[in-house]
């Protein structure tokens, strides 16, 4: 009788193990505080740098280079996080040189020398919201501490 | 150990999972709609402002075009974010199911 009870318990635990293994795999990366902080921090840097587009690109190259290096580090960090495809696609969209968001803005600044002040103000509104899409996705990701609570 | 009524366990789980799925989907649709509508509302304001600025020669036709296309790309980013959020909701849903199953079955052992 005791053997039957043990066998039944074993089967239940085995069933639980299989279910847990199947269900508990996340399909998207978990929340990462560092990624969130880096994104919100570089958003401020990007918006400040955009203000400088009223000056000639060549006179601002030092600051642009500093900004680009910081941005590359963040992108690299995001790229190496597992199951982070949605965030990477968002960054790609934002930084696309052939697009019309941040990448396109910098490319236009570089090719045209300097940009119209009113255009800069309006473009900043879009870039602000574009960064919010990335940080908004990150902040909604499941916290590692919330897994199977 | 009491005899396990598996049919009862599965029926209970089925009910819990269905309720959870319905409330998850309902909550997500409400949030996603509000988020997209807020963006559309901002877009409406932007279009008015940019058109006026173009008419007043405050921005060039190229600036205007860049802003319009940038707005379109922002909407695409929002759609991507929504797809990611849906994935997160699915994970949260799976996590809740897992908790429900563990709690129900452990309670019977």
Coordinates of C-alpha atoms in Angstrom, one line a residue:
Chain A
X1 CA 0.0 0.0 0.0
X2 CA 2.9 2.4 1.0
X3 CA 4.6 1.6 -2.3
X4 CA 1.5 2.6 -4.2
X5 CA 1.3 5.9 -2.4
X6 CA 4.9 6.7 -3.1
X7 CA 4.5 5.7 -6.7
X8 CA 1.5 8.1 -7.0
X9 CA 3.4 10.9 -5.4
X10 CA 6.4 10.3 -7.7
X11 CA 4.2 10.5 -10.7
X12 CA 2.6 13.8 -9.6
X13 CA 6.0 15.3 -9.0
X14 CA 7.2 14.1 -12.4
X15 CA 4.1 15.6 -14.0
X16 CA 4.7 18.9 -12.1
X17 CA 8.3 18.9 -13.2
X18 CA 7.3 18.5 -16.9
X19 CA 4.7 21.2 -16.6
X20 CA 7.0 23.6 -14.9
X21 CA 9.8 23.0 -17.4
X22 CA 7.3 23.7 -20.3
X23 CA 5.5 26.7 -18.8
X24 CA 8.3 28.5 -17.0
X25 CA 10.4 29.4 -20.1
X26 CA 10.2 33.1 -20.9
X27 CA 9.7 33.9 -24.6
X28 CA 11.1 37.5 -24.1
X29 CA 14.0 38.8 -22.0
X30 CA 13.3 39.6 -18.4
X31 CA 13.5 43.2 -17.0
X32 CA 17.0 44.5 -16.7
X33 CA 17.6 47.6 -14.5
X34 CA 20.9 48.4 -16.2
X35 CA 19.3 48.4 -19.7
X36 CA 16.4 50.6 -18.5
X37 CA 18.8 53.1 -16.8
X38 CA 21.1 53.2 -19.8
X39 CA 18.1 53.9 -22.2
X40 CA 16.6 56.7 -20.1
X41 CA 20.1 58.2 -19.6
X42 CA 21.1 58.2 -23.3
X43 CA 17.7 59.7 -24.2
X44 CA 18.6 62.8 -22.3
X45 CA 22.1 62.9 -24.0
X46 CA 20.5 62.4 -27.4
X47 CA 17.9 65.2 -26.9
X48 CA 20.6 67.6 -25.6
X49 CA 22.9 66.8 -28.6
X50 CA 20.1 67.4 -31.0
X51 CA 19.9 71.0 -29.8
X52 CA 23.5 71.4 -31.1
X53 CA 22.3 70.7 -34.7
X54 CA 21.7 74.4 -35.0
X55 CA 25.5 74.7 -35.2
X56 CA 27.8 73.3 -37.9
X57 CA 28.3 69.5 -37.7
X58 CA 32.1 69.8 -37.9
X59 CA 32.2 72.1 -34.8
X60 CA 30.3 69.5 -32.8
X61 CA 32.2 66.4 -33.9
X62 CA 33.8 65.8 -30.5
X63 CA 30.5 65.7 -28.7
X64 CA 28.9 63.6 -31.5
X65 CA 31.7 61.1 -31.3
X66 CA 31.3 60.8 -27.5
X67 CA 27.6 60.3 -27.8
X68 CA 28.0 57.7 -30.6
X69 CA 30.4 55.7 -28.5
X70 CA 28.0 55.6 -25.5
X71 CA 25.2 54.6 -27.9
X72 CA 27.2 51.8 -29.4
X73 CA 28.0 50.4 -25.9
X74 CA 24.3 50.3 -25.1
X75 CA 23.4 48.7 -28.4
X76 CA 26.0 46.1 -27.9
X77 CA 24.7 45.4 -24.3
X78 CA 21.2 45.0 -25.7
X79 CA 22.3 42.8 -28.6
X80 CA 23.9 40.3 -26.2
X81 CA 20.9 39.9 -24.0
X82 CA 19.1 36.6 -24.7
X83 CA 15.6 36.8 -26.2
X84 CA 15.8 40.5 -26.7
X85 CA 14.7 40.7 -30.4
X86 CA 11.9 43.2 -29.8
X87 CA 14.2 45.7 -28.1
X88 CA 16.8 45.3 -30.8
X89 CA 14.3 45.9 -33.5
X90 CA 13.2 49.1 -31.7
X91 CA 16.8 50.3 -31.5
X92 CA 17.4 49.5 -35.2
X93 CA 14.3 51.5 -36.1
X94 CA 15.5 54.5 -34.0
X95 CA 19.1 54.4 -35.3
X96 CA 18.5 53.7 -38.9
X97 CA 20.5 56.2 -40.9
X98 CA 18.1 55.8 -43.9
X99 CA 15.2 56.4 -41.6
X100 CA 13.7 59.7 -40.2
X101 CA 14.2 59.3 -36.5
X102 CA 17.5 59.7 -34.6
X103 CA 19.8 57.9 -37.1
X104 CA 18.2 59.9 -40.0
X105 CA 18.5 63.2 -38.0
X106 CA 22.2 62.8 -37.4
X107 CA 22.8 61.7 -41.0
X108 CA 20.9 64.8 -42.2
X109 CA 22.9 67.0 -39.8
X110 CA 26.1 65.6 -41.1
X111 CA 25.2 65.9 -44.8
X112 CA 23.5 69.4 -44.6
X113 CA 26.0 71.0 -42.1
X114 CA 23.3 72.4 -39.7
X115 CA 19.6 72.2 -39.3
X116 CA 16.7 74.6 -38.8
X117 CA 15.9 75.4 -35.1
X118 CA 12.2 74.9 -35.4
X119 CA 12.7 71.6 -37.2
X120 CA 15.0 70.5 -34.3
X121 CA 12.4 71.3 -31.7
X122 CA 9.7 69.3 -33.6
X123 CA 12.1 66.4 -34.3
X124 CA 13.0 66.2 -30.6
X125 CA 9.4 65.6 -29.7
X126 CA 9.4 62.5 -32.0
X127 CA 12.7 61.2 -30.7
X128 CA 11.6 61.7 -27.1
X129 CA 8.6 59.4 -27.8
X130 CA 10.7 57.0 -29.8
X131 CA 13.0 56.4 -26.8
X132 CA 9.9 56.0 -24.6
X133 CA 8.9 53.0 -26.7
X134 CA 12.1 51.3 -25.8
X135 CA 12.1 52.2 -22.1
X136 CA 8.3 51.5 -22.0
X137 CA 8.8 47.9 -23.3
X138 CA 11.7 47.4 -20.8
X139 CA 9.8 48.6 -17.8
X140 CA 6.9 46.2 -18.5
X141 CA 9.1 43.2 -18.8
X142 CA 8.7 40.6 -16.0
X143 CA 11.1 41.2 -13.1
X144 CA 13.3 38.2 -12.3
X145 CA 12.0 38.3 -8.7
X146 CA 8.4 37.9 -10.0
X147 CA 9.1 34.5 -11.7
X148 CA 6.9 31.8 -10.1
X149 CA 6.2 33.8 -7.0
Chain B
X1 CA -3.2 10.3 0.9
X2 CA -6.7 10.8 -0.2
X3 CA -7.7 9.4 -3.6
X4 CA -7.0 12.0 -6.3
X5 CA -10.0 13.0 -8.3
X6 CA -8.1 14.0 -11.4
X7 CA -11.2 14.8 -13.4
X8 CA -12.2 17.3 -10.7
X9 CA -8.6 18.8 -10.6
X10 CA -8.6 19.2 -14.4
X11 CA -12.0 20.8 -14.4
X12 CA -11.0 23.2 -11.8
X13 CA -7.8 24.1 -13.6
X14 CA -9.6 24.5 -16.9
X15 CA -12.0 27.0 -15.3
X16 CA -9.2 28.9 -13.7
X17 CA -7.1 29.0 -16.9
X18 CA -10.1 30.2 -18.9
X19 CA -10.9 33.0 -16.5
X20 CA -7.3 34.0 -16.3
X21 CA -7.0 34.1 -20.1
X22 CA -10.1 36.2 -20.5
X23 CA -9.0 38.8 -17.9
X24 CA -5.4 38.9 -19.3
X25 CA -6.7 39.5 -22.9
X26 CA -9.2 42.1 -21.7
X27 CA -6.6 43.9 -19.7
X28 CA -4.1 43.9 -22.4
X29 CA -6.5 45.1 -25.2
X30 CA -7.6 48.0 -22.9
X31 CA -3.9 49.0 -22.2
X32 CA -2.8 48.7 -25.8
X33 CA -5.8 50.7 -27.2
X34 CA -5.2 53.5 -24.7
X35 CA -1.5 53.6 -25.6
X36 CA -2.1 53.7 -29.3
X37 CA -4.9 56.3 -29.0
X38 CA -2.7 58.6 -26.9
X39 CA 0.0 58.4 -29.7
X40 CA -2.6 59.1 -32.4
X41 CA -3.9 62.1 -30.4
X42 CA -0.3 63.5 -30.2
X43 CA 0.1 62.8 -34.0
X44 CA -3.0 64.9 -34.7
X45 CA -1.5 67.8 -32.8
X46 CA 1.9 67.4 -34.5
X47 CA 0.3 67.4 -38.0
X48 CA -1.5 70.6 -37.3
X49 CA 1.6 72.3 -36.0
X50 CA 3.9 71.1 -38.8
X51 CA 1.4 72.1 -41.5
X52 CA 1.1 75.6 -40.0
X53 CA 4.9 75.9 -39.7
X54 CA 5.3 74.8 -43.3
X55 CA 2.7 77.3 -44.4
X56 CA 4.5 80.1 -42.5
X57 CA 7.8 79.1 -44.0
X58 CA 9.2 78.3 -40.6
X59 CA 10.2 74.8 -41.8
X60 CA 11.1 73.6 -45.2
X61 CA 9.3 71.0 -47.3
X62 CA 12.1 68.6 -46.6
X63 CA 11.8 69.3 -42.8
X64 CA 8.1 68.6 -43.1
X65 CA 8.6 65.4 -45.1
X66 CA 11.2 64.2 -42.5
X67 CA 8.8 64.9 -39.7
X68 CA 5.9 63.1 -41.4
X69 CA 8.0 60.1 -42.1
X70 CA 9.5 60.1 -38.6
X71 CA 5.9 60.1 -37.2
X72 CA 5.2 57.0 -39.4
X73 CA 8.3 55.3 -38.1
X74 CA 7.3 56.2 -34.5
X75 CA 3.9 54.5 -35.1
X76 CA 5.8 51.4 -36.4
X77 CA 7.9 51.5 -33.2
X78 CA 4.7 51.6 -31.1
X79 CA 3.4 48.5 -33.0
X80 CA 6.7 46.7 -32.3
X81 CA 6.5 47.7 -28.6
X82 CA 2.9 46.4 -28.5
X83 CA 4.0 43.1 -30.0
X84 CA 6.7 42.8 -27.3
X85 CA 4.1 43.7 -24.6
X86 CA 1.8 41.0 -25.9
X87 CA 4.7 38.5 -25.5
X88 CA 5.2 39.7 -22.0
X89 CA 1.5 39.2 -21.2
X90 CA 1.8 35.6 -22.6
X91 CA 4.7 35.0 -20.3
X92 CA 2.8 36.4 -17.3
X93 CA -0.1 34.3 -18.2
X94 CA 2.0 31.1 -18.4
X95 CA 3.6 32.0 -15.1
X96 CA 0.1 32.4 -13.5
X97 CA -1.0 29.1 -14.9
X98 CA 2.1 27.5 -13.5
X99 CA 1.4 28.9 -10.0
X100 CA -2.2 27.8 -10.2
X101 CA -1.3 24.2 -11.2
X102 CA 1.4 24.0 -8.5
X103 CA -0.9 25.4 -5.8
X104 CA -3.8 23.1 -6.8
X105 CA -1.8 19.9 -7.1
X106 CA 0.4 20.4 -4.1
X107 CA -2.8 21.1 -2.1
X108 CA -4.0 17.6 -2.9
X109 CA -0.8 15.8 -2.0

